[in-house]
Short mmCIF file of C-alpha atoms in Angstrom, two decimals:
data_model
loop_
_atom_site.label_atom_id
_atom_site.label_comp_id
_atom_site.label_asym_id
_atom_site.label_seq_id
_atom_site.Cartn_x
_atom_site.Cartn_y
_atom_site.Cartn_z
CA GLN Y 1 -0.24 0.08 0.08
CA VAL Y 2 1.29 3.73 -0.78
CA MET Y 3 0.82 6.57 1.90
CA ASP Y 4 0.91 9.70 -0.27
CA GLY Y 5 1.13 13.30 1.66
CA PHE Y 6 4.17 12.80 2.84
CA ALA Y 7 7.33 14.96 1.69
CA PHE Y 8 9.18 11.14 0.66
CA PRO Y 9 7.85 8.43 -1.00
CA VAL Y 10 6.28 5.71 1.85
CA GLU Y 11 4.89 2.21 1.12
CA VAL Y 12 3.22 0.24 4.17
CA VAL Y 13 3.31 -3.38 4.83
CA ARG Y 14 0.69 -4.78 6.85
CA THR Y 15 1.45 -8.16 8.53
CA ASP Y 16 -0.21 -10.48 11.11
CA ARG Y 17 2.00 -8.49 13.99
CA LYS Y 18 0.07 -7.97 16.53
CA ARG Y 19 1.40 -4.71 18.41
CA SER Y 20 4.88 -3.52 16.61
CA ALA Y 21 4.83 -0.91 14.22
CA SER Y 22 7.89 -0.37 12.47
CA ILE Y 23 9.93 1.67 10.37
CA TYR Y 24 12.84 1.11 7.96
CA LEU Y 25 14.24 2.81 4.27
CA GLU Y 26 14.90 1.06 1.22
CA GLY Y 27 16.98 3.02 -0.45
CA ASP Y 28 15.13 6.28 -0.60
CA LEU Y 29 11.47 4.31 -0.19
CA VAL Y 30 10.46 4.33 3.51
CA LYS Y 31 9.03 1.75 4.64
CA VAL Y 32 5.87 1.14 7.83
CA ARG Y 33 5.18 -2.45 8.71
CA VAL Y 34 2.77 -2.35 10.95
CA PRO Y 35 -0.47 -4.70 11.90
CA LYS Y 36 -3.02 -5.67 9.62
CA THR Y 37 -5.78 -3.82 12.13
CA LEU Y 38 -3.50 -0.61 12.24
CA SER Y 39 -5.85 1.96 11.35
CA ASP Y 40 -4.75 4.89 8.34
CA THR Y 41 -4.65 7.63 10.98
CA ARG Y 42 -2.86 6.00 12.79
CA ILE Y 43 0.16 4.41 10.80
CA ARG Y 44 -0.35 8.55 9.23
CA ASP Y 45 0.50 9.98 12.98
CA LEU Y 46 3.00 7.03 13.27
CA ILE Y 47 4.44 8.28 10.53
CA ASN Y 48 4.44 12.14 11.28
CA LYS Y 49 6.32 11.56 14.76
CA ARG Y 50 8.90 10.17 12.76
CA THR Y 51 9.54 12.55 10.26
CA PRO Y 52 12.07 14.57 11.98
CA TRP Y 53 14.08 10.69 12.11
CA ILE Y 54 13.23 10.07 8.40
CA LYS Y 55 14.73 12.97 6.77
CA LYS Y 56 18.16 12.55 8.22
CA LYS Y 57 18.24 9.03 7.35
CA LEU Y 58 17.45 9.87 3.82
CA LYS Y 59 19.91 12.91 4.44
CA GLU Y 60 22.91 10.67 4.79
CA TRP Y 61 21.33 7.71 2.43
CA SER Y 62 21.96 10.65 -0.49
CA GLU Y 63 24.88 11.86 1.07
CA LYS Y 64 26.47 8.25 0.56
CA PRO Y 65 29.02 7.76 -2.22
CA VAL Y 66 27.71 5.13 -4.60
CA SER Y 67 29.93 1.55 -4.63
CA LYS Y 68 31.61 0.60 -7.92
CA PRO Y 69 30.71 -2.86 -9.01
CA LYS Y 70 34.43 -4.42 -7.64
CA GLU Y 71 36.37 -5.76 -10.72
CA TYR Y 72 37.35 -8.71 -8.76
CA VAL Y 73 41.09 -8.25 -9.42
CA SER Y 74 44.39 -7.78 -7.05
CA GLY Y 75 44.38 -4.97 -4.69
CA GLU Y 76 40.83 -5.13 -4.28
CA THR Y 77 39.32 -5.17 -0.77
CA PHE Y 78 36.46 -7.29 0.68
CA PRO Y 79 34.99 -7.29 3.45
CA TYR Y 80 34.71 -10.22 6.19
CA LEU Y 81 33.86 -9.80 9.80
CA GLY Y 82 34.16 -6.63 9.17
CA ARG Y 83 37.70 -6.23 8.27
CA ASN Y 84 38.63 -5.06 4.99
CA TYR Y 85 41.12 -8.15 3.12
CA ARG Y 86 42.75 -7.37 -0.37
CA LEU Y 87 42.70 -9.42 -3.38
CA LYS Y 88 45.62 -11.43 -4.63
CA VAL Y 89 45.41 -13.46 -7.49
CA ILE Y 90 47.89 -15.83 -8.23
CA SER Y 91 48.08 -17.65 -11.38
CA GLY Y 92 48.31 -21.91 -10.80
CA ASN Y 93 46.70 -25.03 -12.73
CA THR Y 94 43.79 -25.18 -9.00
CA PRO Y 95 41.13 -22.60 -8.48
CA SER Y 96 41.24 -21.94 -4.59
CA ILE Y 97 40.80 -19.53 -2.16
CA LYS Y 98 42.48 -18.64 1.71
CA LEU Y 99 43.30 -15.75 3.90
CA LYS Y 100 46.68 -16.04 3.65
CA ASN Y 101 48.91 -13.41 5.55
CA GLY Y 102 46.19 -10.89 5.68
CA TYR Y 103 44.89 -11.71 1.67
CA LEU Y 104 42.01 -13.29 0.89
CA GLN Y 105 44.74 -14.92 -1.92
CA THR Y 106 43.01 -16.59 -4.89
CA ILE Y 107 44.64 -19.04 -7.11
CA VAL Y 108 43.09 -19.00 -10.97
CA GLU Y 109 44.07 -20.88 -14.40
CA LYS Y 110 46.08 -19.11 -17.01
CA THR Y 111 43.81 -20.50 -19.61
CA ASP Y 112 40.65 -18.71 -17.45
CA LYS Y 113 39.37 -16.65 -20.15
CA ASN Y 114 36.65 -15.23 -17.53
CA PRO Y 115 38.99 -15.09 -14.25
CA GLN Y 116 36.51 -12.47 -12.53
CA ALA Y 117 33.40 -14.55 -12.81
CA THR Y 118 35.48 -17.16 -11.56
CA ILE Y 119 37.25 -15.12 -8.88
CA ARG Y 120 33.51 -14.18 -7.84
CA SER Y 121 32.18 -17.15 -7.64
CA LEU Y 122 35.60 -18.53 -5.43
CA LEU Y 123 34.26 -15.58 -2.65
CA GLU Y 124 31.14 -16.56 -2.65
CA ASP Y 125 31.25 -19.54 -1.98
CA TRP Y 126 34.57 -19.03 0.56
CA TYR Y 127 32.16 -16.45 2.15
CA ARG Y 128 29.10 -19.14 2.56
CA SER Y 129 31.52 -21.89 4.05
CA HIS Y 130 32.86 -19.90 6.45
CA ALA Y 131 29.22 -18.24 7.27
CA GLU Y 132 28.20 -21.69 8.13
CA LEU Y 133 30.92 -22.63 10.45
CA ARG Y 134 30.78 -19.43 12.01
CA LEU Y 135 26.97 -18.70 12.36
CA ALA Y 136 26.71 -22.42 13.81
CA GLU Y 137 29.56 -22.31 17.00
CA LYS Y 138 28.09 -18.41 17.74
CA THR Y 139 24.39 -19.75 17.48
CA LYS Y 140 25.47 -23.03 19.15
CA ARG Y 141 27.18 -20.27 22.25
CA TRP Y 142 24.49 -17.77 22.17
CA ALA Y 143 22.07 -20.44 22.36
CA LYS Y 144 23.36 -22.00 25.89
CA ILE Y 145 23.16 -18.82 27.41
CA VAL Y 146 19.47 -18.30 26.24
CA GLY Y 147 18.76 -20.90 27.73
CA VAL Y 148 16.95 -22.66 23.85
CA ALA Y 149 17.67 -25.24 21.46
CA PRO Y 150 16.84 -24.23 17.71
CA ARG Y 151 16.04 -27.13 15.99
CA SER Y 152 18.57 -26.74 12.48
CA VAL Y 153 20.85 -24.14 11.51
CA SER Y 154 21.35 -23.52 7.81
CA ILE Y 155 23.02 -20.88 5.37
CA LYS Y 156 20.60 -19.13 2.45
CA ASN Y 157 20.87 -16.76 -0.33
CA TYR Y 158 18.57 -14.04 1.31
CA LYS Y 159 17.67 -11.13 -1.07
CA SER Y 160 16.09 -9.29 1.70
CA ARG Y 161 16.23 -10.26 4.88
CA TRP Y 162 19.46 -11.36 7.73
CA GLY Y 163 18.09 -14.03 8.75
CA SER Y 164 14.86 -16.76 9.46
CA CYS Y 165 13.09 -18.65 12.46
CA ALA Y 166 10.65 -20.82 11.41
CA ILE Y 167 8.07 -21.86 14.70
CA ASN Y 168 9.64 -24.98 14.25
CA GLY Y 169 12.80 -24.05 15.30
CA ASP Y 170 14.57 -23.95 11.75
CA ILE Y 171 16.97 -21.23 11.77
CA ALA Y 172 18.70 -19.96 8.68
CA TYR Y 173 20.99 -17.54 8.02
CA ASN Y 174 21.76 -14.82 4.99
CA TRP Y 175 25.76 -15.76 4.40
CA ARG Y 176 25.99 -12.31 4.03
CA VAL Y 177 25.97 -11.58 7.73
CA ILE Y 178 29.66 -13.05 7.46
CA LEU Y 179 30.73 -9.51 5.87
CA ALA Y 180 29.48 -7.71 9.27
CA PRO Y 181 32.06 -7.47 12.47
CA HIS Y 182 31.60 -9.74 15.36
CA ARG Y 183 29.35 -8.29 17.42
CA ILE Y 184 26.71 -6.91 14.62
CA VAL Y 185 26.69 -10.95 13.84
CA ASP Y 186 25.84 -12.11 17.32
CA TYR Y 187 22.82 -9.86 17.06
CA VAL Y 188 22.02 -10.96 13.79
CA VAL Y 189 22.27 -14.62 15.95
CA ILE Y 190 20.94 -13.70 19.35
CA HIS Y 191 17.83 -11.79 17.31
CA GLU Y 192 16.60 -15.09 15.59
CA LEU Y 193 17.16 -17.30 18.91
CA CYS Y 194 14.63 -14.68 21.24
CA HIS Y 195 12.47 -15.09 18.22
CA LEU Y 196 12.56 -19.57 19.80
CA LEU Y 197 11.33 -17.35 23.27
CA GLU Y 198 9.26 -15.17 21.29
CA HIS Y 199 8.03 -15.35 17.77
CA SER Y 200 6.40 -11.89 17.17
CA HIS Y 201 8.49 -9.02 17.18
CA SER Y 202 6.28 -7.50 20.24
CA PRO Y 203 7.26 -5.30 23.01
CA LYS Y 204 7.96 -8.89 25.21
CA TYR Y 205 9.99 -10.08 22.16
CA TRP Y 206 12.24 -6.80 22.78
CA LYS Y 207 13.11 -7.27 26.29
CA HIS Y 208 14.67 -11.40 25.18
CA VAL Y 209 16.67 -9.33 22.93
CA GLU Y 210 17.69 -5.96 25.06
CA LYS Y 211 18.36 -9.01 27.77
CA TYR Y 212 21.54 -10.08 26.35
CA PHE Y 213 22.08 -7.03 23.71
CA PRO Y 214 21.36 -3.29 25.25
CA ASP Y 215 23.19 -1.79 22.50
CA TRP Y 216 20.76 -3.92 19.97
CA LYS Y 217 18.91 -0.31 18.79
CA ASP Y 218 22.93 0.94 17.06
CA CYS Y 219 23.35 -3.05 15.68
CA ARG Y 220 19.92 -2.99 14.32
CA GLY Y 221 20.98 0.63 12.85
CA TRP Y 222 24.29 -0.20 11.31
CA LEU Y 223 22.32 -2.95 9.47
CA ARG Y 224 19.99 -1.09 8.04
CA ASN Y 225 22.75 1.51 7.03
CA ASN Y 226 24.68 -1.38 5.39
CA SER Y 227 23.47 -2.57 2.40
CA ILE Y 228 24.95 -5.46 2.44
CA VAL Y 229 21.97 -7.75 1.21
#
């Protein structure tokens, strides 16, 4: 539902959540998630109250430098757990990639007619495998602290979310989470684990999150401002 009458584009998404409403940005589009039963008048009031914050975030977004598409050549930097590592491309017989001496050392065949595509594929596979390992470790550690037991943990290629938690206890993470700093990754893990205590984003749910992550709002803000997804 598009809502007119504001100085910025607004899209309203009605969900099954019972109480809480949230406002976030996708580029220069303001998205508002609200319960299905919330009236348009209440939604407009909510947006009006948050307009100063929205305008501030839109200004920050408009001033962000446009990132260049990656060329997958030596010297380019790629993030992993919040740190940037330079790519080092080497000719060899067996295509591979590994983190060595502070570099993402990548081997491609001399005869490769499209080395950039090969490197991109190798890098994504490397990210996925490390995401699978690291997120499994972090989920196991935090699950003990929270006192829950997820049924399974998997890695997905989500386009617009960082993770998900099904009612049956299956947790899935976007492999791109592994690009973010440790603290942010831990927050994503806690976010999903707390859904095993309270499935909706209710005030009760956020109290669970705050118990383990008092600065959860900062972490959520980081995720919204750093559009890895």
